[in-house]
Coordinates of N, CA, C and O in Angstrom, one line a residue:
X909 N 0.8 -1.2 0.0 CA 0.0 0.0 0.0 C 0.9 1.3 0.0 O 0.5 2.2 -0.7
X910 N 2.0 1.2 0.8 CA 2.9 2.4 0.8 C 3.5 2.6 -0.6 O 3.7 3.7 -1.0
X911 N 3.8 1.5 -1.3 CA 4.4 1.7 -2.6 C 3.4 2.3 -3.6 O 3.7 3.2 -4.4
X912 N 2.1 1.9 -3.5 CA 1.1 2.5 -4.4 C 0.9 4.0 -4.1 O 0.8 4.8 -5.0
X913 N 0.9 4.4 -2.8 CA 0.8 5.8 -2.4 C 2.0 6.6 -2.9 O 1.9 7.7 -3.4
X914 N 3.2 6.0 -2.8 CA 4.5 6.6 -3.2 C 4.4 6.8 -4.7 O 4.7 7.9 -5.2
X915 N 4.0 5.8 -5.5 CA 3.9 5.9 -6.9 C 2.8 7.0 -7.4 O 3.0 7.7 -8.3
X916 N 1.7 7.1 -6.6 CA 0.7 8.1 -6.9 C 1.3 9.5 -6.7 O 1.0 10.4 -7.6
X917 N 2.0 9.7 -5.6 CA 2.6 11.0 -5.4 C 3.7 11.3 -6.5 O 3.8 12.5 -7.0
X918 N 4.4 10.3 -6.9 CA 5.5 10.5 -7.9 C 4.8 10.9 -9.2 O 5.3 11.8 -9.9
X919 N 3.8 10.2 -9.6 CA 3.1 10.6 -10.8 C 2.5 12.0 -10.8 O 2.5 12.7 -11.8
X920 N 1.9 12.3 -9.6 CA 1.3 13.6 -9.5 C 2.4 14.7 -9.6 O 2.2 15.7 -10.4
X921 N 3.6 14.5 -9.0 CA 4.6 15.5 -9.1 C 5.2 15.6 -10.6 O 5.5 16.7 -11.1
X922 N 5.3 14.5 -11.2 CA 5.7 14.5 -12.6 C 4.7 15.2 -13.5 O 5.1 16.0 -14.4
X923 N 3.4 15.0 -13.3 CA 2.4 15.6 -14.1 C 2.5 17.1 -13.8 O 2.3 17.9 -14.8
X924 N 2.6 17.5 -12.6 CA 2.7 19.0 -12.3 C 3.9 19.6 -12.9 O 3.9 20.7 -13.4
X925 N 5.1 18.9 -12.8 CA 6.3 19.4 -13.4 C 6.2 19.6 -14.9 O 6.6 20.6 -15.5
X926 N 5.6 18.6 -15.6 CA 5.4 18.8 -17.1 C 4.4 19.9 -17.4 O 4.6 20.7 -18.3
X927 N 3.4 20.0 -16.6 CA 2.4 21.0 -16.8 C 2.9 22.4 -16.6 O 2.7 23.3 -17.4
X928 N 3.7 22.6 -15.6 CA 4.3 24.0 -15.4 C 5.3 24.3 -16.5 O 5.4 25.4 -16.9
X929 N 6.2 23.4 -16.9 CA 7.2 23.7 -17.9 C 6.5 23.9 -19.3 O 7.0 24.7 -20.1
X930 N 5.4 23.2 -19.5 CA 4.8 23.4 -20.8 C 4.0 24.7 -20.9 O 3.6 25.1 -22.0
X931 N 3.8 25.4 -19.8 CA 3.1 26.7 -19.8 C 4.0 27.9 -20.0 O 3.5 29.0 -19.9
X932 N 5.3 27.7 -20.4 CA 6.1 28.8 -20.6 C 5.8 29.5 -21.8 O 5.2 29.0 -22.7
X933 N 6.2 30.8 -21.9 CA 5.9 31.6 -23.1 C 6.9 31.3 -24.2 O 8.1 31.7 -24.1
X934 N 6.5 30.7 -25.3 CA 7.4 30.3 -26.3 C 7.4 31.4 -27.4 O 8.2 31.3 -28.4
X935 N 6.6 32.4 -27.3 CA 6.5 33.5 -28.3 C 7.8 34.3 -28.3 O 8.4 34.5 -27.2
X936 N 8.2 34.9 -29.4 CA 9.2 35.9 -29.4 C 8.8 37.1 -28.5 O 7.7 37.5 -28.5
X937 N 9.8 37.5 -27.7 CA 9.5 38.6 -26.8 C 9.4 39.9 -27.5 O 10.2 40.2 -28.4
X938 N 8.4 40.7 -27.2 CA 8.3 42.0 -27.8 C 9.0 43.0 -26.9 O 8.8 43.1 -25.7
X939 N 9.8 43.8 -27.5 CA 10.6 44.8 -26.8 C 10.0 46.2 -27.0 O 9.7 46.6 -28.1
X940 N 9.9 46.9 -25.9 CA 9.3 48.2 -26.0 C 10.4 49.2 -26.5 O 11.6 49.1 -26.0
X941 N 10.1 50.0 -27.5 CA 11.1 50.9 -28.1 C 11.8 51.8 -27.1 O 12.9 52.1 -27.2
X942 N 11.0 52.2 -26.0 CA 11.6 53.1 -25.0 C 12.8 52.4 -24.3 O 13.6 53.1 -23.7
X943 N 12.8 51.1 -24.3 CA 13.9 50.4 -23.5 C 15.3 50.6 -24.2 O 16.3 50.5 -23.6
X944 N 15.3 51.0 -25.5 CA 16.5 51.1 -26.2 C 17.0 52.6 -26.3 O 18.2 52.8 -26.6
X945 N 16.1 53.5 -25.9 CA 16.5 54.9 -25.9 C 17.7 55.2 -25.0 O 17.7 54.8 -23.8
X946 N 18.6 55.9 -25.5 CA 19.8 56.3 -24.7 C 21.1 56.1 -25.4 O 21.2 55.7 -26.5
X947 N 22.2 56.2 -24.6 CA 23.5 56.0 -25.1 C 24.0 54.7 -24.7 O 24.0 54.3 -23.5
X948 N 24.6 53.9 -25.6 CA 25.1 52.6 -25.4 C 26.6 52.5 -25.8 O 26.9 53.0 -26.9
X949 N 27.4 51.9 -25.0 CA 28.8 51.7 -25.4 C 29.0 50.2 -25.8 O 28.6 49.3 -25.1
X950 N 29.5 50.0 -27.0 CA 29.8 48.7 -27.5 C 31.0 48.2 -26.7 O 32.1 48.8 -26.7
X951 N 30.9 47.0 -26.1 CA 32.0 46.5 -25.2 C 32.5 45.2 -25.7 O 33.7 44.8 -25.4
X952 N 31.8 44.4 -26.6 CA 32.3 43.1 -27.0 C 31.7 42.8 -28.4 O 30.5 43.1 -28.6
X953 N 32.5 42.3 -29.3 CA 32.0 41.9 -30.6 C 32.7 40.5 -30.9 O 33.9 40.4 -30.8
X954 N 31.8 39.6 -31.3 CA 32.4 38.3 -31.8 C 31.6 37.8 -33.0 O 30.4 38.2 -33.2
X955 N 32.2 37.0 -33.8 CA 31.5 36.6 -35.0 C 32.5 35.9 -36.0 O 33.6 35.6 -35.7
X956 N 32.0 35.8 -37.2 CA 32.7 35.2 -38.3 C 32.2 35.7 -39.6 O 31.1 36.2 -39.8
X957 N 33.1 35.6 -40.6 CA 32.8 35.9 -42.0 C 33.4 34.9 -42.9 O 34.7 34.7 -42.8
X958 N 32.7 34.3 -43.8 CA 33.2 33.2 -44.7 C 32.7 33.4 -46.1 O 31.5 33.8 -46.3
X959 N 33.5 33.2 -47.1 CA 33.1 33.0 -48.5 C 34.2 32.0 -49.1 O 35.0 31.5 -48.4
X960 N 34.1 31.9 -50.4 CA 35.0 30.9 -51.0 C 36.5 31.2 -50.9 O 37.4 30.4 -50.9
X961 N 36.8 32.5 -50.7 CA 38.2 32.9 -50.6 C 38.6 33.6 -49.3 O 39.8 33.8 -49.0
X962 N 37.6 33.8 -48.4 CA 37.9 34.5 -47.2 C 37.3 33.8 -46.0 O 36.2 33.3 -46.1
X963 N 38.1 33.7 -44.9 CA 37.6 33.0 -43.7 C 38.2 33.8 -42.5 O 39.4 33.8 -42.3
X964 N 37.3 34.4 -41.7 CA 37.8 35.2 -40.6 C 36.8 34.9 -39.4 O 35.6 34.8 -39.5
X965 N 37.4 34.9 -38.2 CA 36.7 34.8 -36.9 C 37.2 35.8 -36.0 O 38.4 36.1 -36.0
X966 N 36.4 36.4 -35.1 CA 36.8 37.3 -34.1 C 36.1 37.2 -32.8 O 34.9 36.7 -32.8
X967 N 36.7 37.6 -31.8 CA 36.1 37.7 -30.4 C 36.9 38.7 -29.7 O 38.0 38.4 -29.3
X968 N 36.4 39.9 -29.6 CA 37.3 40.9 -29.1 C 36.5 42.0 -28.2 O 35.4 42.3 -28.5
X969 N 37.3 42.5 -27.3 CA 36.8 43.7 -26.5 C 36.8 44.9 -27.4 O 37.7 45.1 -28.2
X970 N 35.8 45.8 -27.2 CA 35.8 47.0 -28.0 C 35.7 48.2 -27.0 O 35.0 48.1 -26.0
X971 N 36.5 49.2 -27.3 CA 36.5 50.4 -26.5 C 36.3 51.6 -27.3 O 36.7 51.7 -28.4
X972 N 35.5 52.6 -26.7 CA 35.3 53.9 -27.3 C 34.3 54.0 -28.5 O 34.3 55.0 -29.2
X973 N 33.5 52.9 -28.7 CA 32.5 53.0 -29.7 C 31.1 53.1 -29.1 O 30.8 52.3 -28.2
X974 N 30.4 54.2 -29.4 CA 29.1 54.5 -28.8 C 28.0 54.5 -29.9 O 28.2 55.0 -31.0
X975 N 26.8 54.0 -29.5 CA 25.6 54.2 -30.3 C 24.6 54.9 -29.5 O 24.3 54.5 -28.3
X976 N 24.0 55.9 -30.0 CA 22.9 56.7 -29.3 C 21.6 56.5 -30.1 O 21.6 56.8 -31.3
X977 N 20.6 56.1 -29.3 CA 19.2 56.0 -29.9 C 18.3 57.0 -29.3 O 18.2 57.1 -28.1
X978 N 17.7 57.9 -30.1 CA 16.9 59.0 -29.7 C 15.4 58.6 -29.9 O 15.1 57.7 -30.7
X979 N 14.5 59.2 -29.1 CA 13.1 58.9 -29.1 C 12.5 59.1 -30.5 O 11.5 58.4 -30.8
X980 N 13.0 60.0 -31.3 CA 12.4 60.3 -32.6 C 12.8 59.3 -33.7 O 12.5 59.6 -34.9
X981 N 13.4 58.2 -33.4 CA 13.8 57.2 -34.4 C 15.1 57.5 -35.1 O 15.5 56.9 -36.1
X982 N 15.8 58.5 -34.6 CA 17.1 58.9 -35.1 C 18.2 58.5 -34.1 O 17.9 58.2 -33.0
X983 N 19.4 58.5 -34.6 CA 20.5 58.1 -33.7 C 21.8 58.4 -34.4 O 21.9 59.0 -35.5
X984 N 22.9 58.1 -33.7 CA 24.2 58.3 -34.2 C 25.2 57.5 -33.5 O 25.1 57.0 -32.4
X985 N 26.3 57.2 -34.3 CA 27.5 56.4 -33.8 C 28.5 57.4 -33.3 O 28.5 58.6 -33.8
X986 N 29.3 57.1 -32.4 CA 30.3 57.9 -31.8 C 29.7 58.9 -30.8 O 28.5 58.9 -30.6
X987 N 30.6 59.7 -30.2 CA 30.1 60.6 -29.2 C 29.6 61.9 -29.8 O 29.0 62.7 -29.1
X988 N 29.8 62.1 -31.1 CA 29.2 63.3 -31.7 C 28.2 62.8 -32.7 O 27.9 61.7 -32.8
X989 N 27.5 63.7 -33.3 CA 26.4 63.4 -34.2 C 26.9 63.3 -35.7 O 26.1 63.5 -36.6
X990 N 28.2 63.0 -35.9 CA 28.7 63.0 -37.3 C 28.2 61.8 -38.1 O 27.8 61.9 -39.2
X991 N 28.1 60.6 -37.5 CA 27.6 59.4 -38.2 C 26.2 59.1 -37.8 O 26.0 58.4 -36.8
X992 N 25.3 59.7 -38.5 CA 23.8 59.6 -38.2 C 23.2 58.3 -38.8 O 23.6 57.8 -39.8
X993 N 22.1 57.9 -38.1 CA 21.3 56.8 -38.7 C 19.9 57.0 -38.2 O 19.6 57.8 -37.3
X994 N 19.0 56.2 -38.8 CA 17.6 56.1 -38.3 C 17.4 54.7 -37.9 O 18.1 53.8 -38.4
X995 N 16.5 54.5 -36.9 CA 16.3 53.2 -36.4 C 14.8 52.9 -36.1 O 14.0 53.9 -36.0
X996 N 14.4 51.6 -36.1 CA 13.1 51.3 -35.7 C 13.2 49.9 -35.1 O 14.1 49.1 -35.5
X997 N 12.3 49.6 -34.2 CA 12.2 48.3 -33.6 C 10.9 47.6 -33.9 O 9.8 48.3 -33.8
X998 N 10.9 46.4 -34.4 CA 9.7 45.7 -34.7 C 9.8 44.3 -34.0 O 10.6 43.5 -34.4
X999 N 9.0 44.1 -33.0 CA 9.1 42.9 -32.1 C 10.5 42.9 -31.5 O 10.9 43.8 -30.8
X1000 N 11.3 41.9 -31.9 CA 12.7 41.8 -31.4 C 13.7 42.1 -32.5 O 14.8 41.7 -32.4
X1001 N 13.3 42.7 -33.6 CA 14.1 43.1 -34.7 C 14.4 44.5 -34.7 O 13.5 45.4 -34.6
X1002 N 15.7 44.9 -34.7 CA 16.2 46.2 -34.7 C 16.7 46.5 -36.1 O 17.6 45.8 -36.6
X1003 N 16.2 47.6 -36.7 CA 16.6 48.0 -38.1 C 17.3 49.3 -38.0 O 16.8 50.3 -37.4
X1004 N 18.6 49.4 -38.5 CA 19.4 50.6 -38.5 C 19.7 50.9 -39.9 O 20.3 50.1 -40.6
X1005 N 19.4 52.2 -40.3 CA 19.7 52.6 -41.7 C 20.6 53.8 -41.6 O 20.2 54.8 -41.0
X1006 N 21.7 53.7 -42.2 CA 22.7 54.9 -42.2 C 22.5 55.8 -43.5 O 23.4 56.6 -43.7
X1007 N 21.4 55.6 -44.2 CA 21.2 56.4 -45.4 C 21.6 55.6 -46.7 O 21.2 56.0 -47.8
X1008 N 22.3 54.5 -46.5 CA 22.7 53.7 -47.7 C 22.2 52.3 -47.5 O 21.7 51.7 -48.5
X1009 N 22.4 51.7 -46.4 CA 22.1 50.3 -46.1 C 21.3 50.2 -44.8 O 21.5 50.9 -43.9
X1010 N 20.4 49.2 -44.8 CA 19.6 48.9 -43.6 C 20.2 47.6 -43.1 O 20.1 46.6 -43.7
X1011 N 20.7 47.7 -41.8 CA 21.2 46.5 -41.1 C 20.0 46.0 -40.3 O 19.3 46.7 -39.6
X1012 N 19.8 44.6 -40.3 CA 18.8 44.0 -39.4 C 19.5 43.2 -38.3 O 20.3 42.3 -38.6
X1013 N 19.2 43.6 -37.1 CA 19.7 42.9 -35.9 C 18.6 42.2 -35.2 O 17.4 42.7 -35.1
X1014 N 18.9 41.1 -34.5 CA 17.9 40.4 -33.6 C 18.4 40.8 -32.2 O 19.5 40.6 -31.8
X1015 N 17.4 41.4 -31.4 CA 17.7 41.7 -30.1 C 17.6 40.4 -29.2 O 16.5 39.9 -29.1
X1016 N 18.7 39.9 -28.8 CA 18.7 38.7 -28.0 C 18.4 38.9 -26.5 O 17.8 38.2 -25.9
X1017 N 19.0 40.1 -26.0 CA 18.8 40.4 -24.6 C 18.8 41.9 -24.5 O 19.6 42.6 -25.1
X1018 N 17.8 42.4 -23.7 CA 17.7 43.8 -23.4 C 17.2 44.0 -22.0 O 16.1 43.8 -21.7
X1019 N 18.1 44.3 -21.1 CA 17.8 44.6 -19.7 C 18.3 46.1 -19.5 O 18.8 46.7 -20.4
X1020 N 18.1 46.5 -18.3 CA 18.3 47.9 -18.0 C 19.7 48.4 -18.4 O 19.8 49.5 -18.9
X1021 N 20.7 47.6 -18.2 CA 22.1 48.1 -18.5 C 22.9 47.3 -19.6 O 24.0 47.5 -19.8
X1022 N 22.2 46.3 -20.2 CA 22.9 45.5 -21.2 C 22.0 45.2 -22.4 O 20.8 44.8 -22.2
X1023 N 22.5 45.2 -23.6 CA 21.8 44.8 -24.8 C 22.8 44.0 -25.6 O 23.9 44.3 -25.8
X1024 N 22.2 42.8 -26.0 CA 23.0 41.9 -26.9 C 22.2 41.8 -28.2 O 21.0 41.5 -28.2
X1025 N 22.8 42.1 -29.3 CA 22.2 42.0 -30.6 C 23.0 41.1 -31.5 O 24.2 41.0 -31.4
X1026 N 22.3 40.4 -32.5 CA 23.0 39.6 -33.4 C 22.6 40.0 -34.8 O 21.5 40.4 -35.1
X1027 N 23.6 39.8 -35.7 CA 23.3 40.1 -37.2 C 23.8 38.8 -37.9 O 24.9 38.3 -37.6
X1028 N 23.0 38.3 -38.8 CA 23.3 37.1 -39.6 C 22.9 37.3 -41.1 O 21.9 37.9 -41.4
X1029 N 23.8 37.0 -41.9 CA 23.6 37.1 -43.4 C 24.1 35.8 -44.0 O 25.3 35.4 -43.7
X1030 N 23.4 35.2 -44.9 CA 23.8 34.0 -45.7 C 23.1 34.0 -47.0 O 21.9 33.9 -47.1
X1031 N 23.9 34.1 -48.1 CA 23.3 34.1 -49.4 C 23.8 32.8 -50.2 O 23.7 32.8 -51.4
X1032 N 24.3 31.8 -49.5 CA 24.7 30.6 -50.1 C 26.3 30.6 -50.3 O 26.9 29.6 -49.9
X1033 N 26.8 31.6 -50.9 CA 28.3 31.6 -51.1 C 29.0 32.5 -50.0 O 30.2 32.5 -49.9
X1034 N 28.2 33.3 -49.3 CA 28.8 34.2 -48.3 C 28.0 34.1 -47.0 O 26.8 34.0 -47.1
X1035 N 28.7 34.0 -45.9 CA 28.0 33.9 -44.6 C 28.7 34.9 -43.6 O 30.0 34.9 -43.5
X1036 N 27.9 35.6 -42.9 CA 28.4 36.6 -41.9 C 27.6 36.5 -40.7 O 26.3 36.4 -40.7
X1037 N 28.2 36.5 -39.5 CA 27.5 36.5 -38.2 C 28.3 37.4 -37.3 O 29.5 37.4 -37.2
X1038 N 27.5 38.2 -36.5 CA 28.1 39.1 -35.5 C 27.2 39.2 -34.3 O 26.0 39.3 -34.4
X1039 N 27.8 39.0 -33.1 CA 27.1 39.2 -31.9 C 27.8 40.3 -31.1 O 28.9 40.3 -30.8
X1040 N 27.0 41.4 -30.8 CA 27.5 42.6 -30.3 C 26.9 42.8 -28.9 O 25.6 42.7 -28.7
X1041 N 27.7 43.1 -27.9 CA 27.2 43.4 -26.6 C 27.5 44.9 -26.3 O 28.6 45.4 -26.5
X1042 N 26.4 45.5 -25.8 CA 26.5 47.0 -25.5 C 26.1 47.2 -24.1 O 25.1 46.5 -23.6
X1043 N 26.7 48.1 -23.4 CA 26.3 48.5 -22.0 C 25.8 49.9 -22.1 O 26.4 50.8 -22.7
X1044 N 24.7 50.1 -21.3 CA 24.1 51.5 -21.3 C 25.0 52.4 -20.5 O 25.5 52.0 -19.4
X1045 N 25.2 53.6 -21.0 CA 26.0 54.6 -20.4 C 25.1 55.3 -19.4 O 24.0 55.8 -19.7
X1046 N 25.5 55.5 -18.2 CA 24.7 56.2 -17.1 C 24.7 57.6 -17.3 O 25.6 58.3 -17.6

């Protein structure tokens, strides 16, 4: 009888465990544009670039590079407004246009003081990946 009671509790706990883990939110997280507003310092960049003649990998600390995102959808690289861009956020996709090219990043993590974005491109003969970590400037 004790074995049956033990097995019943074990099955109950297994069922509860499966039920709670299956209730997690699997949808892509939507990021509020206001969370990105401000000045961010690029602190780490890692990635790779491959094609038939070129093969490069990097993982490096970065110093002195800043990205500023303003509320009006405009922004700039560096501490001055010399290198301007426009930006928009759609769900967890960040689009940055410098007037010539629009870069698409996936926002992997965005908390109060840290943002991690990824960029990936693959056209069959060329592949590029970059993971950028930025810290918010106080």
